[in-house]
Amino acid sequence: MWGRRIPGAVRAIKSVGRSSVKVFSLRAWPWWGLAVLTVVLHLWQLDTRSYHHDESIHAKLSWDLAESGAYHYDPTYHGPLLYMVVAATYKIIGDTDFTARLPIALAGIALLGIAWSLRRPFGARAAWWIGLLFTLSPTLLFFGRFLRMDLLELATASAALTAFYAVIRGKVGAWKWVGIWTALAFATKENAYVTAVVAAGAGMVVALDHGMTRSVPLVITWVRDRWMGFVLSIGIFVLVAVPLYTVGLTRPEDWLFPVKAITHWWQQHSIERVPGPWWFYLPRLLQYEFLILGAALAWIIRRWRKLHAIEMFLFFFGVLSVAMYGYLGEKVPWLVVHQVWAFIPLAGAQMARTFGPHGRWWSRFLATAALTATIVVSLTANFVLDEFSPDNPRVESLHFVQTTPEFTAAAKEAAKLGQSGDQPVIGAGGAATWPLNWYWRRLPVRWGMPKSEGEMLQMVFCDVENRDEVQERLGPDFVGEVVPLRSWFLMYVDEPSFGDWARYFLTREAWGGVGSTDVIVFRRVDGVLSDEDSMYWDPEPAEPAGSN
């Protein structure tokens, strides 16, 4: 049904362009243009978006590592590589909102190198399109500007698979890179275990198509003839991963990190810590990655009976990834990253054919429309609607929860006050602790409840339920204001109609409204106020639409 295969090798797909392009030749200028584009998109205004709760944790733990060397592996916060890379960045160029996100942005930029390495199996034109799709993908760009591990894990896992493909082609020296990149992927995030299972499943599908009676002996012979390469890769994996997890062997109890990782995250899957329906990712894939999915599907359908092993592997890798993450109990938008990437090479091959000499006018029209829409969606998600709050109800579903710009403005206002001396003049407790731990990392801060009226505090952040107690402790010279701390998209409120879905896809206006967790920001005012004036400005504030 799938056509014949070449045992033990994967042929280049010659129909999408030659693979020979020299880096500094005239023919390489589209690659240089693409490099400039991906650098600009990943680095432009990288520091302007408010720090998400998780981002602030990652940034602050990296800062602690850089300042004091304090780190130990906790699977709740994923692997050590991100913290070590970000800490090294702080040491080299300083700690700012920009530099904290910089390593992830560089990982997103590095995906262009993965595309370049795919010139042999897919051809030069297809590889360029793969690079463009890596660059413009709304999901990959959004989380390539976000201080989470997912883009870093994607880049290292992609490099590991690319190195293994080089091994299949007979490059003996690539074995060491298989070990290095695999170790770095596993040291980044526990999704690497899922990726390994999915890759094994996709490989099994290829073997089944080839015929198990033929595939099993071929695989056994291939592994037996290359056992030294496997030993080398495993040895390098251990030499790289174990020192990372044990912090240079100073925490030897973490050497058995796979047990710790799998135990913790299987428990989180079992209790569905962040629940959602099995179809949680499907609307997001269609909303943002319609070009990649549509082009990949067109390529598979057109070549259904002529698929090579690498094409079949990538297609089922993508399908199994979508199925696996639909099954797993943790439903968060950034996991879309791990579901779309395998489709990108197939989509790139289709785009190269569509805009090549064999493309038809109607396919070029459809592809141009989808590409234009993808550009608009990607730029909007990353530079227009990259933040939201109850006052700005247009929201991208790539957001899970997001720190509001109103809160960040108040945090930075307080940070300026906090630079006035060695004594704390700002304070915070409750839900606002993150991201304030990052924003105020170098400042003297009164964490928790203010102690007495006599303190020199100028601004204090507290939870809404503690406002009366905090007001009493602060005294009559403070006035409080409601500020939304975090907002989220209330997707599961009511049953959306088809019109609600269509309106949201076109306008990003959420049918369920925008929810928020609010805090009280107290500010000292000049002069002594009356008891009535000094009270919280609205004892029973009206809740914003959809707020919690």
XYZ file of C-alpha atoms in Angstrom:
548
model
C 0.000 0.000 0.000
C 2.791 2.401 0.847
C 4.987 1.347 -2.063
C 8.459 -0.108 -2.088
C 11.236 0.981 0.247
C 15.023 0.864 -0.026
C 16.321 -1.362 2.796
C 18.835 0.279 5.107
C 18.787 3.719 3.502
C 16.612 6.728 2.864
C 16.743 8.278 -0.600
C 16.824 12.023 -1.151
C 13.604 13.515 -2.438
C 14.939 14.820 -5.714
C 11.767 16.511 -6.880
C 12.089 19.482 -4.527
C 15.499 20.845 -5.508
C 19.198 20.141 -5.382
C 20.874 19.755 -2.005
C 24.176 21.419 -2.866
C 24.322 25.019 -1.624
C 27.557 26.601 -0.436
C 27.201 28.916 2.544
C 28.880 31.917 0.911
C 27.676 31.401 -2.653
C 25.217 33.651 -4.457
C 22.643 30.864 -4.245
C 22.799 31.070 -0.459
C 21.364 34.598 -0.248
C 17.821 33.326 0.492
C 19.278 31.556 3.528
C 20.989 34.721 4.719
C 17.744 36.618 4.280
C 15.953 33.940 6.268
C 18.621 34.156 8.978
C 18.086 37.910 9.310
C 14.317 37.391 9.476
C 14.447 34.758 12.214
C 16.922 36.812 14.277
C 14.708 39.899 14.075
C 11.502 38.020 14.907
C 13.045 36.257 17.893
C 14.909 39.222 19.378
C 12.723 42.230 18.584
C 11.063 43.528 21.789
C 12.012 40.304 23.542
C 11.825 41.979 26.947
C 8.543 43.879 26.636
C 6.014 41.154 27.499
C 5.235 40.760 31.200
C 6.920 37.796 32.806
C 4.610 34.804 33.117
C 4.508 33.066 36.500
C 6.620 30.143 35.236
C 9.019 32.449 33.431
C 9.696 34.350 36.643
C 10.471 31.097 38.465
C 12.882 29.977 35.757
C 14.537 33.401 35.612
C 14.901 33.704 39.390
C 16.175 30.145 39.953
C 18.748 30.767 37.221
C 19.738 33.990 38.987
C 20.121 32.121 42.288
C 22.387 29.639 40.503
C 24.466 32.439 38.998
C 24.744 34.342 42.285
C 25.257 31.574 44.826
C 25.552 28.285 42.948
C 22.300 27.091 44.532
C 20.541 24.443 42.441
C 19.151 20.949 42.804
C 17.058 18.915 40.403
C 13.331 19.059 41.090
C 11.219 17.495 38.312
C 8.461 20.019 39.057
C 10.714 22.639 37.490
C 12.153 20.283 34.850
C 15.763 19.601 33.922
C 18.927 21.552 34.750
C 20.055 22.663 31.295
C 17.843 25.752 31.047
C 18.956 27.064 34.437
C 22.623 26.500 33.684
C 22.453 28.136 30.265
C 20.496 31.141 31.559
C 22.816 31.471 34.579
C 25.813 31.461 32.230
C 24.122 34.169 30.165
C 23.716 36.305 33.292
C 27.398 35.864 34.083
C 28.463 36.905 30.592
C 26.123 39.793 29.726
C 24.121 40.502 32.878
C 20.650 39.683 34.176
C 17.764 41.535 32.530
C 14.342 40.654 31.184
C 15.971 40.443 27.746
C 18.955 38.270 28.656
C 16.831 35.810 30.640
C 14.798 35.004 27.522
C 17.779 35.214 25.182
C 18.859 31.508 25.362
C 15.369 30.368 24.357
C 15.287 32.876 21.504
C 18.663 31.567 20.344
C 17.280 28.007 20.461
C 14.460 29.147 18.175
C 16.972 30.774 15.835
C 19.070 27.580 15.878
C 16.180 25.656 14.305
C 17.331 27.245 11.065
C 20.444 25.080 11.395
C 18.222 22.010 11.651
C 16.516 23.061 8.425
C 19.907 23.554 6.738
C 20.921 20.016 7.723
C 17.829 18.609 5.970
C 19.045 19.625 2.507
C 20.216 16.085 1.731
C 16.998 14.171 2.422
C 14.617 16.897 1.203
C 16.588 19.087 -1.186
C 17.782 22.690 -0.922
C 14.495 24.394 -1.820
C 12.490 22.254 0.579
C 15.051 22.818 3.337
C 14.695 26.582 2.866
C 10.931 26.308 3.163
C 11.368 24.170 6.271
C 13.476 26.970 7.731
C 10.819 29.546 6.841
C 8.103 27.469 8.516
C 10.265 27.040 11.622
C 10.586 30.834 11.655
C 6.967 31.807 10.987
C 5.153 29.095 12.936
C 2.992 31.070 15.399
C 3.452 28.421 18.083
C 7.209 28.004 17.716
C 7.792 31.759 17.550
C 5.562 32.449 20.563
C 7.340 29.930 22.774
C 10.666 30.847 21.190
C 10.205 34.221 22.897
C 9.110 32.687 26.210
C 11.316 31.491 29.063
C 10.248 27.857 29.075
C 12.152 24.700 28.210
C 10.029 23.529 25.288
C 11.884 25.262 22.441
C 15.220 24.262 23.940
C 14.056 20.644 24.199
C 12.734 20.801 20.641
C 16.049 22.133 19.315
C 18.198 19.559 21.133
C 15.886 16.641 20.274
C 15.833 17.759 16.625
C 19.626 17.888 16.612
C 19.753 14.374 18.108
C 17.441 12.972 15.418
C 19.396 14.772 12.696
C 22.635 13.299 14.047
C 21.075 9.831 14.059
C 20.025 10.307 10.449
C 23.686 11.091 9.681
C 24.613 7.806 11.378
C 22.137 5.960 9.146
C 23.839 7.544 6.139
C 27.127 6.059 7.317
C 28.810 8.986 9.113
C 30.618 7.214 11.939
C 31.655 10.485 13.578
C 28.003 11.398 14.147
C 27.655 8.832 16.955
C 29.191 11.220 19.469
C 26.708 13.908 18.493
C 23.833 11.487 18.987
C 25.025 11.011 22.573
C 25.627 14.709 23.229
C 22.361 16.027 21.808
C 20.283 13.239 23.347
C 21.811 13.966 26.761
C 21.066 17.673 26.399
C 17.475 16.940 25.350
C 16.924 14.738 28.404
C 18.594 17.359 30.612
C 16.168 20.004 29.370
C 12.650 18.706 29.959
C 10.895 15.437 30.694
C 9.072 15.634 27.365
C 12.197 13.934 26.033
C 10.871 10.651 27.441
C 7.620 11.150 25.522
C 9.602 12.021 22.395
C 11.610 8.797 22.739
C 8.430 6.701 23.043
C 6.819 8.454 20.074
C 9.971 8.028 17.955
C 10.031 4.321 18.786
C 6.362 4.038 17.821
C 6.935 5.811 14.504
C 9.911 3.556 13.806
C 7.719 0.542 14.519
C 5.167 1.741 11.961
C 7.913 2.038 9.333
C 9.088 -1.478 10.210
C 5.558 -2.860 9.959
C 5.106 -1.290 6.546
C 8.392 -2.757 5.385
C 7.361 -6.148 6.785
C 8.394 -7.388 10.208
C 9.965 -10.555 8.845
C 12.329 -8.393 6.789
C 12.680 -5.451 9.178
C 13.629 -7.350 12.346
C 16.648 -9.168 10.831
C 17.777 -5.936 9.147
C 17.580 -3.981 12.405
C 19.345 -6.705 14.396
C 22.137 -6.903 11.832
C 22.450 -3.119 11.643
C 22.675 -2.741 15.434
C 25.112 -5.649 15.762
C 27.427 -4.181 13.132
C 27.405 -0.808 14.893
C 27.455 -1.846 18.538
C 30.548 0.242 19.229
C 28.712 3.354 18.042
C 25.825 2.625 20.412
C 28.231 2.083 23.308
C 29.991 5.350 22.478
C 26.704 7.287 22.359
C 25.466 5.793 25.622
C 28.768 6.526 27.309
C 28.728 10.139 26.139
C 25.086 10.442 27.226
C 26.055 9.407 30.766
C 29.129 11.660 30.814
C 27.019 14.671 29.811
C 23.686 14.075 31.554
C 24.834 12.842 34.965
C 27.122 15.827 35.754
C 24.325 18.183 34.711
C 21.733 16.555 36.951
C 24.120 16.129 39.880
C 25.536 19.675 39.490
C 29.058 18.519 38.798
C 28.612 15.395 40.985
C 27.986 17.557 44.082
C 24.500 16.055 44.471
C 25.116 12.352 43.755
C 21.619 11.389 44.921
C 20.253 12.711 41.606
C 22.310 10.429 39.362
C 19.249 8.202 38.848
C 17.267 11.124 37.455
C 15.065 9.101 35.045
C 13.326 7.357 37.960
C 12.706 10.665 39.711
C 11.433 12.291 36.519
C 9.129 9.508 35.356
C 7.700 8.884 38.839
C 6.837 12.535 39.361
C 5.298 13.213 35.970
C 3.369 9.962 35.815
C 1.785 10.990 39.102
C 0.898 14.399 37.639
C -0.635 12.648 34.634
C -2.643 10.364 36.919
C -4.144 13.184 38.989
C -4.544 15.451 35.934
C -2.961 18.406 37.694
C -3.852 20.707 34.784
C -6.866 18.961 33.244
C -8.481 19.461 29.892
C -10.472 17.504 27.300
C -8.704 15.094 24.960
C -9.274 17.535 22.096
C -7.615 20.445 23.967
C -4.807 20.799 21.417
C -6.820 20.305 18.237
C -8.390 23.805 18.064
C -4.984 25.338 18.766
C -3.310 23.303 16.046
C -5.983 24.354 13.558
C -5.998 27.954 14.773
C -2.257 28.489 14.435
C -0.692 25.725 12.344
C -3.198 25.356 9.498
C -0.494 25.983 6.887
C 1.902 23.384 8.270
C -0.773 20.742 8.832
C -2.474 21.382 5.492
C 0.750 21.328 3.487
C 2.031 18.220 5.283
C -1.255 16.412 4.656
C -1.184 17.424 0.979
C 2.343 16.033 0.663
C 1.389 12.733 2.289
C -1.741 12.308 0.169
C 0.107 13.091 -3.065
C 2.923 10.660 -2.280
C 0.821 8.041 -0.498
C 2.183 5.127 -2.526
C 5.712 6.506 -2.902
C 6.579 7.552 0.631
C 10.161 6.983 1.706
C 10.962 5.805 5.194
C 11.875 9.274 6.486
C 8.577 10.724 5.257
C 6.566 7.934 6.832
C 8.535 8.248 10.065
C 7.906 11.996 10.316
C 4.218 11.692 9.486
C 3.523 9.044 12.093
C 5.802 10.819 14.549
C 3.473 13.814 14.242
C 0.262 11.782 14.399
C 1.424 9.792 17.426
C 2.563 13.002 19.144
C -0.895 14.538 18.779
C -2.480 11.330 20.070
C -0.038 10.990 22.975
C -0.452 14.542 24.242
C -4.216 14.240 23.861
C -4.034 11.213 26.161
C -1.658 12.641 28.774
C -3.334 14.417 31.677
C -1.394 17.700 31.532
C -3.070 20.119 29.089
C -1.137 23.344 28.559
C -0.644 25.343 25.329
C 3.154 25.120 25.178
C 2.950 21.375 24.574
C 1.651 22.162 21.075
C 5.332 22.769 20.266
C 6.032 19.043 20.568
C 3.123 18.111 18.308
C 3.713 20.321 15.291
C 7.459 20.034 14.668
C 7.471 16.641 12.904
C 5.018 17.924 10.283
C 7.233 20.872 9.322
C 9.696 18.991 7.027
C 6.779 17.435 5.150
C 5.087 20.824 4.844
C 8.344 22.354 3.619
C 8.635 19.703 0.921
C 5.095 20.444 -0.252
C 5.688 24.212 -0.285
C 8.857 23.710 -2.341
C 6.922 21.690 -4.890
C 3.989 24.113 -4.933
C 6.230 27.095 -5.680
C 8.571 25.080 -7.876
C 8.314 24.315 -11.595
C 5.770 21.523 -11.011
C 3.368 23.584 -8.898
C -0.122 24.366 -10.199
C -1.748 27.785 -10.147
C -4.554 26.822 -7.785
C -2.176 25.193 -5.305
C 0.000 28.316 -5.378
C -3.068 30.457 -4.756
C -4.106 28.364 -1.739
C -0.569 28.205 -0.393
C -0.091 31.967 -0.777
C -3.350 32.649 1.059
C -2.414 30.257 3.878
C 1.104 31.684 4.099
C -0.222 35.245 4.261
C -2.713 34.272 6.963
C 0.048 32.530 8.929
C 2.213 35.652 8.813
C -0.682 37.787 10.084
C -1.550 35.306 12.838
C 2.066 34.925 13.921
C 2.801 38.653 14.056
C -0.470 39.328 15.879
C 0.112 36.621 18.485
C 3.695 37.663 19.147
C 3.635 41.446 18.864
C 0.022 42.657 19.177
C -1.858 40.298 21.505
C 1.173 39.005 23.388
C -0.475 40.241 26.613
C -4.064 40.541 27.788
C -6.151 41.497 30.817
C -9.827 42.031 31.740
C -9.516 45.473 30.137
C -8.261 43.908 26.896
C -10.453 40.848 26.271
C -8.906 39.882 22.928
C -6.751 36.897 23.759
C -4.678 34.260 22.018
C -5.326 30.670 23.084
C -1.553 30.179 23.227
C -1.848 31.872 26.611
C -2.568 29.655 29.601
C -2.412 32.355 32.238
C -0.512 35.587 31.742
C 0.727 38.313 34.055
C -1.122 41.504 33.152
C 0.598 44.676 31.936
C -1.182 46.595 34.712
C 0.524 44.473 37.353
C 3.920 44.736 35.674
C 3.609 48.522 35.572
C 2.882 48.576 39.320
C 5.788 46.182 39.994
C 8.218 48.401 38.089
C 6.867 51.499 39.833
C 7.622 49.830 43.160
C 11.057 48.714 41.938
C 12.043 52.344 41.375
C 11.050 53.146 44.961
C 12.968 50.106 46.195
C 16.245 51.433 44.818
C 16.245 54.319 47.296
C 18.219 52.641 50.079
C 19.132 49.559 52.081
C 15.909 49.413 54.117
C 12.771 47.826 52.639
C 10.316 50.398 51.329
C 8.301 47.891 49.282
C 6.556 44.731 50.401
C 4.539 41.842 49.027
C 2.918 38.586 50.002
C 0.534 35.989 48.653
C -0.020 35.324 44.959
C 2.032 38.330 43.854
C 5.248 36.770 45.187
C 5.785 35.460 41.659
C 6.722 37.251 39.457
C 7.853 39.870 42.021
C 10.669 37.583 43.180
C 12.173 38.111 39.731
C 11.340 41.777 39.238
C 12.647 42.704 42.716
C 15.556 40.257 42.871
C 18.179 42.862 43.833
C 16.024 44.960 46.153
C 15.419 44.904 49.923
C 11.817 43.699 50.279
C 9.436 43.080 53.180
C 8.062 39.676 52.179
C 4.843 38.592 53.864
C 2.639 40.730 56.077
C 3.858 44.209 57.050
C 4.765 44.176 60.726
C 3.700 47.556 62.008
C 2.635 51.054 61.134
C 6.128 52.338 61.894
C 7.848 50.677 58.920
C 9.155 52.821 56.079
C 7.084 51.072 53.419
C 5.901 53.036 50.394
C 4.102 50.328 48.371
C 2.701 46.963 49.458
C 1.125 44.163 47.368
C -1.269 41.689 48.998
C -4.064 39.257 48.177
C -7.616 40.611 48.066
C -8.701 38.526 51.059
C -5.967 40.092 53.207
C -6.710 43.703 52.337
C -8.389 44.672 55.630
C -5.642 43.181 57.790
C -2.916 44.783 55.691
C -4.735 48.138 55.740
C -4.928 47.965 59.527
C -1.224 47.188 59.849
C -0.176 49.889 57.408
C -2.227 52.600 59.050
C -4.122 55.570 57.677
C -1.486 56.806 55.215
C -2.114 54.145 52.553
C -4.698 53.848 49.804
C -5.325 50.529 48.048
C -6.125 49.802 44.429
C -7.341 46.629 42.727
C -4.859 45.447 40.106
C -5.332 42.272 38.018
C -2.351 39.990 38.604
C -2.940 37.146 36.156
C -5.537 36.716 33.451
C -6.689 33.660 31.562
C -9.003 32.682 28.745
C -12.278 31.233 30.073
C -12.627 28.715 27.236
C -14.826 26.272 29.138
C -17.475 28.764 30.264
C -20.800 27.948 28.576
C -21.115 25.906 25.398
C -19.761 27.956 22.498
C -21.770 27.955 19.316
C -20.255 27.702 15.873
C -20.657 31.462 15.637
C -18.715 31.919 18.888
C -15.868 29.823 17.525
C -15.884 31.660 14.194
C -15.964 35.068 15.910
C -13.077 34.075 18.147
C -10.963 32.773 15.269
C -11.466 36.030 13.370
C -11.354 38.592 16.201
C -9.775 36.748 19.174
C -12.671 37.964 21.344
C -13.197 35.235 23.947
C -16.819 34.096 24.262
C -16.373 33.201 27.937
C -14.658 36.435 28.844
C -11.300 36.912 30.493
C -10.783 35.790 34.071
C -8.286 37.233 36.500
C -6.722 36.817 39.902
C -6.526 40.251 41.499
C -4.250 41.776 44.124
C -4.384 44.959 46.170
C -1.611 47.484 45.668
C -1.303 49.879 48.615
C 0.520 53.177 48.121
C 1.594 55.650 50.769
C 0.170 59.107 50.121
C 1.482 62.478 51.284
C -0.065 63.804 54.473
C -2.282 62.129 57.046
C -5.696 61.135 55.737
C -8.909 60.735 57.625
C -9.956 57.208 58.499
C -12.616 57.345 55.792
C -10.183 58.495 53.085
C -7.513 55.983 54.005
C -9.744 52.973 53.601
C -9.427 50.721 50.594
C -10.913 52.762 47.774
C -13.759 50.361 46.999
C -14.540 47.947 49.863
C -16.751 45.815 47.607
C -15.290 46.227 44.118
C -17.280 45.081 41.147
C -15.532 42.057 39.693
C -14.323 42.337 36.097
C -16.261 40.228 33.631
C -15.339 36.593 34.116
C -12.939 37.274 36.970
C -12.238 34.829 39.751
